[in-house]
JSON list of C-alpha atoms and ligand atoms in Angstrom, two decimals:
[
{"chain": "Z", "resi": 79, "resn": "MET", "atom": "CA", "xyz": [-0.02, -0.06, -0.03]},
{"chain": "Z", "resi": 80, "resn": "PHE", "atom": "CA", "xyz": [2.84, 2.47, 0.77]},
{"chain": "Z", "resi": 81, "resn": "ASP", "atom": "CA", "xyz": [5.75, 2.87, -1.78]},
{"chain": "Z", "resi": 82, "resn": "THR", "atom": "CA", "xyz": [8.19, 3.58, 1.00]},
{"chain": "Z", "resi": 83, "resn": "ASP", "atom": "CA", "xyz": [8.77, 3.47, 4.71]},
{"chain": "Z", "resi": 84, "resn": "VAL", "atom": "CA", "xyz": [8.96, 7.22, 4.78]},
{"chain": "Z", "resi": 85, "resn": "GLU", "atom": "CA", "xyz": [5.65, 7.63, 3.25]},
{"chain": "Z", "resi": 86, "resn": "ARG", "atom": "CA", "xyz": [3.96, 5.27, 5.54]},
{"chain": "Z", "resi": 87, "resn": "ASP", "atom": "CA", "xyz": [5.73, 7.05, 8.48]},
{"chain": "Z", "resi": 88, "resn": "LYS", "atom": "CA", "xyz": [4.16, 10.35, 7.24]},
{"chain": "Z", "resi": 89, "resn": "VAL", "atom": "CA", "xyz": [0.77, 8.94, 7.08]},
{"chain": "Z", "resi": 90, "resn": "GLN", "atom": "CA", "xyz": [0.85, 7.43, 10.52]},
{"chain": "Z", "resi": 91, "resn": "LYS", "atom": "CA", "xyz": [2.10, 10.85, 11.96]},
{"chain": "Z", "resi": 92, "resn": "ALA", "atom": "CA", "xyz": [-0.73, 12.78, 10.19]},
{"chain": "Z", "resi": 93, "resn": "GLY", "atom": "CA", "xyz": [-3.06, 10.17, 11.63]},
{"chain": "Z", "resi": 94, "resn": "ARG", "atom": "CA", "xyz": [-1.67, 10.74, 15.05]},
{"chain": "Z", "resi": 95, "resn": "ARG", "atom": "CA", "xyz": [-2.02, 14.67, 14.59]},
{"chain": "Z", "resi": 96, "resn": "GLY", "atom": "CA", "xyz": [-5.66, 14.31, 13.51]},
{"chain": "Z", "resi": 97, "resn": "PHE", "atom": "CA", "xyz": [-6.25, 12.26, 16.59]},
{"chain": "Z", "resi": 98, "resn": "LEU", "atom": "CA", "xyz": [-4.79, 14.71, 18.85]},
{"chain": "Z", "resi": 99, "resn": "VAL", "atom": "CA", "xyz": [-6.68, 17.50, 17.31]},
{"chain": "Z", "resi": 100, "resn": "VAL", "atom": "CA", "xyz": [-10.12, 15.52, 17.88]},
{"chain": "Z", "resi": 101, "resn": "GLY", "atom": "CA", "xyz": [-8.97, 14.68, 21.34]},
{"chain": "Z", "resi": 102, "resn": "ALA", "atom": "CA", "xyz": [-8.33, 18.39, 22.26]},
{"chain": "Z", "resi": 103, "resn": "ALA", "atom": "CA", "xyz": [-11.62, 19.46, 20.81]},
{"chain": "Z", "resi": 104, "resn": "ALA", "atom": "CA", "xyz": [-13.41, 16.65, 22.84]},
{"chain": "Z", "resi": 105, "resn": "ALA", "atom": "CA", "xyz": [-11.71, 17.66, 25.93]},
{"chain": "Z", "resi": 106, "resn": "ALA", "atom": "CA", "xyz": [-12.56, 21.20, 25.43]},
{"chain": "Z", "resi": 107, "resn": "GLY", "atom": "CA", "xyz": [-16.35, 20.24, 24.81]},
{"chain": "Z", "resi": 108, "resn": "VAL", "atom": "CA", "xyz": [-16.32, 18.33, 28.24]},
{"chain": "Z", "resi": 109, "resn": "VAL", "atom": "CA", "xyz": [-14.92, 21.43, 29.88]},
{"chain": "Z", "resi": 110, "resn": "LEU", "atom": "CA", "xyz": [-17.49, 23.53, 28.30]},
{"chain": "Z", "resi": 111, "resn": "TRP", "atom": "CA", "xyz": [-20.22, 20.98, 29.05]},
{"chain": "Z", "resi": 112, "resn": "SER", "atom": "CA", "xyz": [-19.09, 20.81, 32.82]},
{"chain": "Z", "resi": 113, "resn": "TRP", "atom": "CA", "xyz": [-18.78, 24.51, 33.03]},
{"chain": "Z", "resi": 114, "resn": "ARG", "atom": "CA", "xyz": [-22.21, 25.17, 31.89]},
{"chain": "Z", "resi": 115, "resn": "ARG", "atom": "CA", "xyz": [-24.07, 22.17, 33.20]},
{"chain": "Z", "resi": 116, "resn": "PRO", "atom": "CA", "xyz": [-24.17, 22.42, 37.01]},
{"chain": "Z", "resi": 117, "resn": "LYS", "atom": "CA", "xyz": [-26.35, 25.46, 37.17]},
{"chain": "Z", "resi": 118, "resn": "VAL", "atom": "CA", "xyz": [-29.27, 23.53, 35.53]},
{"chain": "Z", "resi": 119, "resn": "LEU", "atom": "CA", "xyz": [-28.62, 19.96, 36.60]},
{"chain": "Z", "resi": 120, "resn": "ALA", "atom": "CA", "xyz": [-31.43, 20.19, 39.21]},
{"chain": "Z", "resi": 121, "resn": "VAL", "atom": "CA", "xyz": [-34.47, 19.66, 37.21]},
{"chain": "Z", "resi": 122, "resn": "ALA", "atom": "CA", "xyz": [-35.12, 22.86, 35.54]},
{"chain": "Z", "resi": 123, "resn": "ALA", "atom": "CA", "xyz": [-38.21, 24.64, 36.07]},
{"chain": "Z", "resi": 124, "resn": "ALA", "atom": "CA", "xyz": [-37.84, 26.63, 32.90]},
{"chain": "Z", "resi": 125, "resn": "ALA", "atom": "CA", "xyz": [-35.63, 26.39, 30.01]},
{"chain": "Z", "resi": 126, "resn": "PRO", "atom": "CA", "xyz": [-32.21, 28.11, 30.75]},
{"chain": "Z", "resi": 127, "resn": "HIS", "atom": "CA", "xyz": [-30.77, 30.51, 28.13]},
{"chain": "Z", "resi": 128, "resn": "GLU", "atom": "CA", "xyz": [-27.67, 32.54, 27.88]},
{"chain": "Z", "resi": 129, "resn": "VAL", "atom": "CA", "xyz": [-27.53, 35.77, 29.26]},
{"chain": "Z", "resi": 130, "resn": "THR", "atom": "CA", "xyz": [-25.02, 38.70, 29.11]},
{"chain": "Z", "resi": 131, "resn": "ILE", "atom": "CA", "xyz": [-24.06, 40.43, 32.35]},
{"chain": "Z", "resi": 132, "resn": "VAL", "atom": "CA", "xyz": [-21.24, 42.54, 33.83]},
{"chain": "Z", "resi": 133, "resn": "GLN", "atom": "CA", "xyz": [-19.23, 41.20, 36.73]},
{"chain": "Z", "resi": 134, "resn": "PHE", "atom": "CA", "xyz": [-18.16, 43.48, 39.44]},
{"chain": "Z", "resi": 135, "resn": "SER", "atom": "CA", "xyz": [-15.84, 42.86, 42.39]},
{"chain": "Z", "resi": 136, "resn": "ASP", "atom": "CA", "xyz": [-16.84, 43.38, 45.97]},
{"chain": "Z", "resi": 137, "resn": "ALA", "atom": "CA", "xyz": [-15.22, 46.62, 46.07]},
{"chain": "Z", "resi": 138, "resn": "GLY", "atom": "CA", "xyz": [-17.45, 47.68, 43.23]},
{"chain": "Z", "resi": 139, "resn": "LYS", "atom": "CA", "xyz": [-14.79, 47.54, 40.38]},
{"chain": "Z", "resi": 140, "resn": "GLU", "atom": "CA", "xyz": [-16.15, 46.72, 37.00]},
{"chain": "Z", "resi": 141, "resn": "LEU", "atom": "CA", "xyz": [-14.41, 43.28, 35.97]},
{"chain": "Z", "resi": 142, "resn": "GLN", "atom": "CA", "xyz": [-15.72, 42.22, 32.62]},
{"chain": "Z", "resi": 143, "resn": "LYS", "atom": "CA", "xyz": [-18.88, 41.60, 30.41]},
{"chain": "Z", "resi": 144, "resn": "VAL", "atom": "CA", "xyz": [-19.65, 37.75, 30.46]},
{"chain": "Z", "resi": 145, "resn": "HIS", "atom": "CA", "xyz": [-22.02, 35.52, 28.82]},
{"chain": "Z", "resi": 146, "resn": "ALA", "atom": "CA", "xyz": [-23.42, 32.99, 31.32]},
{"chain": "Z", "resi": 147, "resn": "MET", "atom": "CA", "xyz": [-26.21, 30.56, 31.35]},
{"chain": "Z", "resi": 148, "resn": "GLN", "atom": "CA", "xyz": [-29.24, 31.76, 33.33]},
{"chain": "Z", "resi": 149, "resn": "VAL", "atom": "CA", "xyz": [-29.36, 30.39, 36.73]},
{"chain": "Z", "resi": 150, "resn": "VAL", "atom": "CA", "xyz": [-32.48, 28.14, 37.02]},
{"chain": "Z", "resi": 151, "resn": "LYS", "atom": "CA", "xyz": [-33.63, 26.34, 40.19]},
{"chain": "Z", "resi": 152, "resn": "THR", "atom": "CA", "xyz": [-36.77, 24.72, 41.43]},
{"chain": "Z", "resi": 153, "resn": "GLU", "atom": "CA", "xyz": [-39.30, 26.25, 43.89]},
{"chain": "Z", "resi": 154, "resn": "ASP", "atom": "CA", "xyz": [-38.01, 23.87, 46.49]},
{"chain": "Z", "resi": 155, "resn": "GLU", "atom": "CA", "xyz": [-34.32, 24.72, 45.95]},
{"chain": "Z", "resi": 156, "resn": "TRP", "atom": "CA", "xyz": [-35.18, 28.60, 46.11]},
{"chain": "Z", "resi": 157, "resn": "ARG", "atom": "CA", "xyz": [-37.10, 27.97, 49.30]},
{"chain": "Z", "resi": 158, "resn": "LYS", "atom": "CA", "xyz": [-34.27, 26.18, 51.03]},
{"chain": "Z", "resi": 159, "resn": "GLN", "atom": "CA", "xyz": [-31.80, 28.77, 50.17]},
{"chain": "Z", "resi": 160, "resn": "LEU", "atom": "CA", "xyz": [-33.96, 31.92, 50.81]},
{"chain": "Z", "resi": 161, "resn": "SER", "atom": "CA", "xyz": [-35.60, 33.31, 53.99]},
{"chain": "Z", "resi": 162, "resn": "PRO", "atom": "CA", "xyz": [-39.26, 33.09, 53.64]},
{"chain": "Z", "resi": 163, "resn": "ALA", "atom": "CA", "xyz": [-39.54, 36.92, 52.81]},
{"chain": "Z", "resi": 164, "resn": "ALA", "atom": "CA", "xyz": [-36.74, 36.67, 50.25]},
{"chain": "Z", "resi": 165, "resn": "PHE", "atom": "CA", "xyz": [-38.44, 33.72, 48.61]},
{"chain": "Z", "resi": 166, "resn": "GLU", "atom": "CA", "xyz": [-41.80, 35.22, 48.34]},
{"chain": "Z", "resi": 167, "resn": "ILE", "atom": "CA", "xyz": [-40.53, 38.61, 46.94]},
{"chain": "Z", "resi": 168, "resn": "THR", "atom": "CA", "xyz": [-37.99, 37.20, 44.37]},
{"chain": "Z", "resi": 169, "resn": "ARG", "atom": "CA", "xyz": [-39.66, 34.19, 43.34]},
{"chain": "Z", "resi": 170, "resn": "HIS", "atom": "CA", "xyz": [-43.38, 35.21, 43.51]},
{"chain": "Z", "resi": 171, "resn": "ALA", "atom": "CA", "xyz": [-43.20, 39.08, 43.07]},
{"chain": "Z", "resi": 172, "resn": "ASP", "atom": "CA", "xyz": [-44.27, 39.94, 46.69]},
{"chain": "Z", "resi": 173, "resn": "THR", "atom": "CA", "xyz": [-43.33, 43.35, 48.07]},
{"chain": "Z", "resi": 174, "resn": "GLU", "atom": "CA", "xyz": [-42.04, 44.02, 51.56]},
{"chain": "Z", "resi": 175, "resn": "MET", "atom": "CA", "xyz": [-43.89, 46.39, 53.82]},
{"chain": "Z", "resi": 176, "resn": "ALA", "atom": "CA", "xyz": [-42.46, 50.04, 53.59]},
{"chain": "Z", "resi": 177, "resn": "PHE", "atom": "CA", "xyz": [-39.85, 51.04, 56.13]},
{"chain": "Z", "resi": 178, "resn": "SER", "atom": "CA", "xyz": [-39.71, 47.29, 57.28]},
{"chain": "Z", "resi": 179, "resn": "GLY", "atom": "CA", "xyz": [-36.34, 46.29, 55.26]},
{"chain": "Z", "resi": 180, "resn": "GLN", "atom": "CA", "xyz": [-32.98, 46.53, 56.40]},
{"chain": "Z", "resi": 181, "resn": "TYR", "atom": "CA", "xyz": [-31.58, 48.81, 53.59]},
{"chain": "Z", "resi": 182, "resn": "TRP", "atom": "CA", "xyz": [-34.06, 51.59, 53.00]},
{"chain": "Z", "resi": 183, "resn": "ASN", "atom": "CA", "xyz": [-32.18, 53.84, 55.65]},
{"chain": "Z", "resi": 184, "resn": "LEU", "atom": "CA", "xyz": [-28.60, 52.51, 54.99]},
{"chain": "Z", "resi": 185, "resn": "HIS", "atom": "CA", "xyz": [-26.17, 54.98, 53.93]},
{"chain": "Z", "resi": 186, "resn": "ASP", "atom": "CA", "xyz": [-22.91, 52.80, 53.88]},
{"chain": "Z", "resi": 187, "resn": "LYS", "atom": "CA", "xyz": [-20.73, 52.71, 50.80]},
{"chain": "Z", "resi": 188, "resn": "GLY", "atom": "CA", "xyz": [-20.64, 49.52, 49.06]},
{"chain": "Z", "resi": 189, "resn": "LEU", "atom": "CA", "xyz": [-22.40, 47.03, 46.51]},
{"chain": "Z", "resi": 190, "resn": "TYR", "atom": "CA", "xyz": [-25.91, 45.55, 46.45]},
{"chain": "Z", "resi": 191, "resn": "ARG", "atom": "CA", "xyz": [-25.91, 41.92, 45.01]},
{"chain": "Z", "resi": 192, "resn": "CYS", "atom": "CA", "xyz": [-28.88, 39.65, 44.24]},
{"chain": "Z", "resi": 193, "resn": "ILE", "atom": "CA", "xyz": [-29.66, 37.59, 47.21]},
{"chain": "Z", "resi": 194, "resn": "CYS", "atom": "CA", "xyz": [-30.51, 34.65, 44.97]},
{"chain": "Z", "resi": 195, "resn": "CYS", "atom": "CA", "xyz": [-27.47, 34.61, 42.64]},
{"chain": "Z", "resi": 196, "resn": "GLU", "atom": "CA", "xyz": [-24.96, 37.28, 43.73]},
{"chain": "Z", "resi": 197, "resn": "ASN", "atom": "CA", "xyz": [-25.26, 39.29, 40.45]},
{"chain": "Z", "resi": 198, "resn": "ALA", "atom": "CA", "xyz": [-24.07, 42.79, 41.04]},
{"chain": "Z", "resi": 199, "resn": "LEU", "atom": "CA", "xyz": [-27.23, 45.00, 40.97]},
{"chain": "Z", "resi": 200, "resn": "PHE", "atom": "CA", "xyz": [-26.73, 48.44, 42.33]},
{"chain": "Z", "resi": 201, "resn": "SER", "atom": "CA", "xyz": [-24.00, 50.84, 43.93]},
{"chain": "Z", "resi": 202, "resn": "SER", "atom": "CA", "xyz": [-24.36, 52.93, 47.03]},
{"chain": "Z", "resi": 203, "resn": "GLU", "atom": "CA", "xyz": [-23.30, 55.78, 44.78]},
{"chain": "Z", "resi": 204, "resn": "THR", "atom": "CA", "xyz": [-26.56, 55.93, 43.00]},
{"chain": "Z", "resi": 205, "resn": "LYS", "atom": "CA", "xyz": [-28.62, 55.29, 46.14]},
{"chain": "Z", "resi": 206, "resn": "PHE", "atom": "CA", "xyz": [-30.88, 58.23, 47.25]},
{"chain": "Z", "resi": 207, "resn": "ASP", "atom": "CA", "xyz": [-33.29, 59.00, 50.00]},
{"chain": "Z", "resi": 208, "resn": "SER", "atom": "CA", "xyz": [-36.89, 58.68, 48.35]},
{"chain": "Z", "resi": 209, "resn": "GLY", "atom": "CA", "xyz": [-38.77, 58.70, 51.53]},
{"chain": "Z", "resi": 210, "resn": "THR", "atom": "CA", "xyz": [-40.82, 55.60, 50.39]},
{"chain": "Z", "resi": 211, "resn": "GLY", "atom": "CA", "xyz": [-39.28, 53.36, 52.97]},
{"chain": "Z", "resi": 212, "resn": "TRP", "atom": "CA", "xyz": [-37.63, 51.30, 50.12]},
{"chain": "Z", "resi": 213, "resn": "PRO", "atom": "CA", "xyz": [-34.02, 51.15, 49.20]},
{"chain": "Z", "resi": 214, "resn": "SER", "atom": "CA", "xyz": [-34.15, 53.53, 46.14]},
{"chain": "Z", "resi": 215, "resn": "PHE", "atom": "CA", "xyz": [-31.57, 54.10, 43.27]},
{"chain": "Z", "resi": 216, "resn": "TRP", "atom": "CA", "xyz": [-31.45, 56.23, 40.19]},
{"chain": "Z", "resi": 217, "resn": "ALA", "atom": "CA", "xyz": [-29.51, 53.53, 38.05]},
{"chain": "Z", "resi": 218, "resn": "PRO", "atom": "CA", "xyz": [-28.61, 50.03, 38.21]},
{"chain": "Z", "resi": 219, "resn": "ILE", "atom": "CA", "xyz": [-24.71, 49.18, 38.35]},
{"chain": "Z", "resi": 220, "resn": "ALA", "atom": "CA", "xyz": [-25.08, 47.90, 34.76]},
{"chain": "Z", "resi": 221, "resn": "LYS", "atom": "CA", "xyz": [-27.92, 48.07, 32.43]},
{"chain": "Z", "resi": 222, "resn": "GLU", "atom": "CA", "xyz": [-27.22, 44.39, 31.41]},
{"chain": "Z", "resi": 223, "resn": "ASN", "atom": "CA", "xyz": [-27.64, 43.28, 35.01]},
{"chain": "Z", "resi": 224, "resn": "VAL", "atom": "CA", "xyz": [-31.40, 44.02, 35.35]},
{"chain": "Z", "resi": 225, "resn": "ARG", "atom": "CA", "xyz": [-34.37, 43.40, 33.10]},
{"chain": "Z", "resi": 226, "resn": "GLU", "atom": "CA", "xyz": [-37.60, 45.29, 32.85]},
{"chain": "Z", "resi": 227, "resn": "SER", "atom": "CA", "xyz": [-40.96, 44.03, 31.99]},
{"chain": "Z", "resi": 228, "resn": "ARG", "atom": "CA", "xyz": [-44.64, 45.23, 32.20]},
{"chain": "Z", "resi": 229, "resn": "ASP", "atom": "CA", "xyz": [-46.48, 44.53, 35.29]},
{"chain": "Z", "resi": 230, "resn": "ALA", "atom": "CA", "xyz": [-50.21, 45.02, 35.17]},
{"chain": "Z", "resi": 231, "resn": "SER", "atom": "CA", "xyz": [-51.05, 43.50, 38.60]},
{"chain": "Z", "resi": 232, "resn": "LEU", "atom": "CA", "xyz": [-53.00, 45.40, 41.50]},
{"chain": "Z", "resi": 233, "resn": "GLY", "atom": "CA", "xyz": [-54.95, 47.35, 38.84]},
{"chain": "Z", "resi": 234, "resn": "MET", "atom": "CA", "xyz": [-51.95, 49.43, 37.59]},
{"chain": "Z", "resi": 235, "resn": "VAL", "atom": "CA", "xyz": [-49.26, 49.22, 35.03]},
{"chain": "Z", "resi": 236, "resn": "ARG", "atom": "CA", "xyz": [-45.85, 49.48, 36.23]},
{"chain": "Z", "resi": 237, "resn": "THR", "atom": "CA", "xyz": [-42.46, 48.54, 35.08]},
{"chain": "Z", "resi": 238, "resn": "ALA", "atom": "CA", "xyz": [-41.00, 45.53, 37.00]},
{"chain": "Z", "resi": 239, "resn": "ILE", "atom": "CA", "xyz": [-37.24, 44.97, 37.43]},
{"chain": "Z", "resi": 240, "resn": "SER", "atom": "CA", "xyz": [-35.63, 41.62, 37.83]},
{"chain": "Z", "resi": 241, "resn": "CYS", "atom": "CA", "xyz": [-32.15, 40.19, 38.01]},
{"chain": "Z", "resi": 242, "resn": "THR", "atom": "CA", "xyz": [-30.99, 39.25, 34.42]},
{"chain": "Z", "resi": 243, "resn": "LEU", "atom": "CA", "xyz": [-29.11, 36.31, 35.78]},
{"chain": "Z", "resi": 244, "resn": "CYS", "atom": "CA", "xyz": [-31.71, 34.48, 37.79]},
{"chain": "Z", "resi": 245, "resn": "ASP", "atom": "CA", "xyz": [-34.85, 36.21, 37.08]},
{"chain": "Z", "resi": 246, "resn": "ALA", "atom": "CA", "xyz": [-35.41, 37.13, 40.73]},
{"chain": "Z", "resi": 247, "resn": "HIS", "atom": "CA", "xyz": [-38.23, 39.90, 40.94]},
{"chain": "Z", "resi": 248, "resn": "LEU", "atom": "CA", "xyz": [-36.40, 42.83, 42.63]},
{"chain": "Z", "resi": 249, "resn": "GLY", "atom": "CA", "xyz": [-39.00, 45.71, 42.57]},
{"chain": "Z", "resi": 250, "resn": "HIS", "atom": "CA", "xyz": [-40.15, 48.41, 40.17]},
{"chain": "Z", "resi": 251, "resn": "VAL", "atom": "CA", "xyz": [-38.73, 51.47, 38.12]},
{"chain": "Z", "resi": 252, "resn": "PHE", "atom": "CA", "xyz": [-40.65, 54.79, 38.24]},
{"chain": "Z", "resi": 253, "resn": "ASP", "atom": "CA", "xyz": [-39.83, 58.04, 36.34]},
{"chain": "Z", "resi": 254, "resn": "ASP", "atom": "CA", "xyz": [-39.94, 60.37, 39.41]},
{"chain": "Z", "resi": 255, "resn": "GLY", "atom": "CA", "xyz": [-36.52, 59.91, 40.44]},
{"chain": "Z", "resi": 256, "resn": "PRO", "atom": "CA", "xyz": [-33.73, 62.64, 40.73]},
{"chain": "Z", "resi": 257, "resn": "PRO", "atom": "CA", "xyz": [-31.05, 63.69, 38.11]},
{"chain": "Z", "resi": 258, "resn": "PRO", "atom": "CA", "xyz": [-29.24, 62.52, 36.09]},
{"chain": "Z", "resi": 259, "resn": "THR", "atom": "CA", "xyz": [-31.63, 59.83, 35.06]},
{"chain": "Z", "resi": 260, "resn": "HIS", "atom": "CA", "xyz": [-34.80, 60.98, 36.78]},
{"chain": "Z", "resi": 261, "resn": "LEU", "atom": "CA", "xyz": [-35.53, 57.39, 37.58]},
{"chain": "Z", "resi": 262, "resn": "ARG", "atom": "CA", "xyz": [-36.39, 55.67, 40.69]},
{"chain": "Z", "resi": 263, "resn": "TYR", "atom": "CA", "xyz": [-35.56, 52.15, 40.92]},
{"chain": "Z", "resi": 264, "resn": "CYS", "atom": "CA", "xyz": [-37.72, 51.10, 44.00]},
{"chain": "Z", "resi": 265, "resn": "MET", "atom": "CA", "xyz": [-36.28, 47.79, 45.40]},
{"chain": "Z", "resi": 266, "resn": "ASN", "atom": "CA", "xyz": [-37.10, 45.48, 48.17]},
{"chain": "Z", "resi": 267, "resn": "SER", "atom": "CA", "xyz": [-34.41, 45.12, 50.71]},
{"chain": "Z", "resi": 268, "resn": "ALA", "atom": "CA", "xyz": [-35.02, 41.15, 51.02]},
{"chain": "Z", "resi": 269, "resn": "ALA", "atom": "CA", "xyz": [-33.97, 40.68, 47.29]},
{"chain": "Z", "resi": 270, "resn": "LEU", "atom": "CA", "xyz": [-30.67, 42.21, 47.99]},
{"chain": "Z", "resi": 271, "resn": "ARG", "atom": "CA", "xyz": [-27.47, 41.51, 49.94]},
{"chain": "Z", "resi": 272, "resn": "PHE", "atom": "CA", "xyz": [-25.33, 44.47, 50.70]},
{"chain": "Z", "resi": 273, "resn": "VAL", "atom": "CA", "xyz": [-21.46, 44.15, 50.50]},
{"chain": "Z", "resi": 274, "resn": "LYS", "atom": "CA", "xyz": [-19.99, 46.79, 52.59]},
{"chain": "Z", "resi": 275, "resn": "GLN", "atom": "CA", "xyz": [-16.98, 48.61, 50.99]},
{"chain": "Z", "resi": 276, "resn": "ALA", "atom": "CA", "xyz": [-13.83, 47.59, 52.99]},
{"chain": "X", "resi": 576, "resn": "LIG", "atom": "ZN1", "xyz": [-30.18, 37.10, 40.77]}
]
């Protein structure tokens, strides 16, 4: 089949190279698979899809924009992970009583993350005293990190705000905020976890 030993040798080498390339691709596939898989292993309640968010360090430094699979968990998993109030608010769009939460009157410098998935949501730099009894901000830390949706519950039309990464209900946004945006992101304390700036 081969004219010379040299030629046979060439073919064998090419075969080995081919195997190595396929092997590397397969290994990369496994890495990708295992990186994407854990978040959805536990019987997904909804089909997860890829989202884009901006990551921040606990010190509030913008790190990078990343594509990540949406965090999807079952009701039971969320209930186990969260306090009863946080569960009802984030997973069932409940609202905490005004002046009852732990952050409406907090003035410390730091970062507010999602109580469900740690996605960075707001910075103390955009927090203001709205007088409403709910923590209020005039902008999210990154527009990618929150999502808006129409909420026609309770006989009024409002714009609900949720976490892009895990779909947690966070609160609503209104257009009576201070400059520069004139927006008021009216959040539930129980949907947030404050990380104080060191
Ligand atoms: Zn979240």
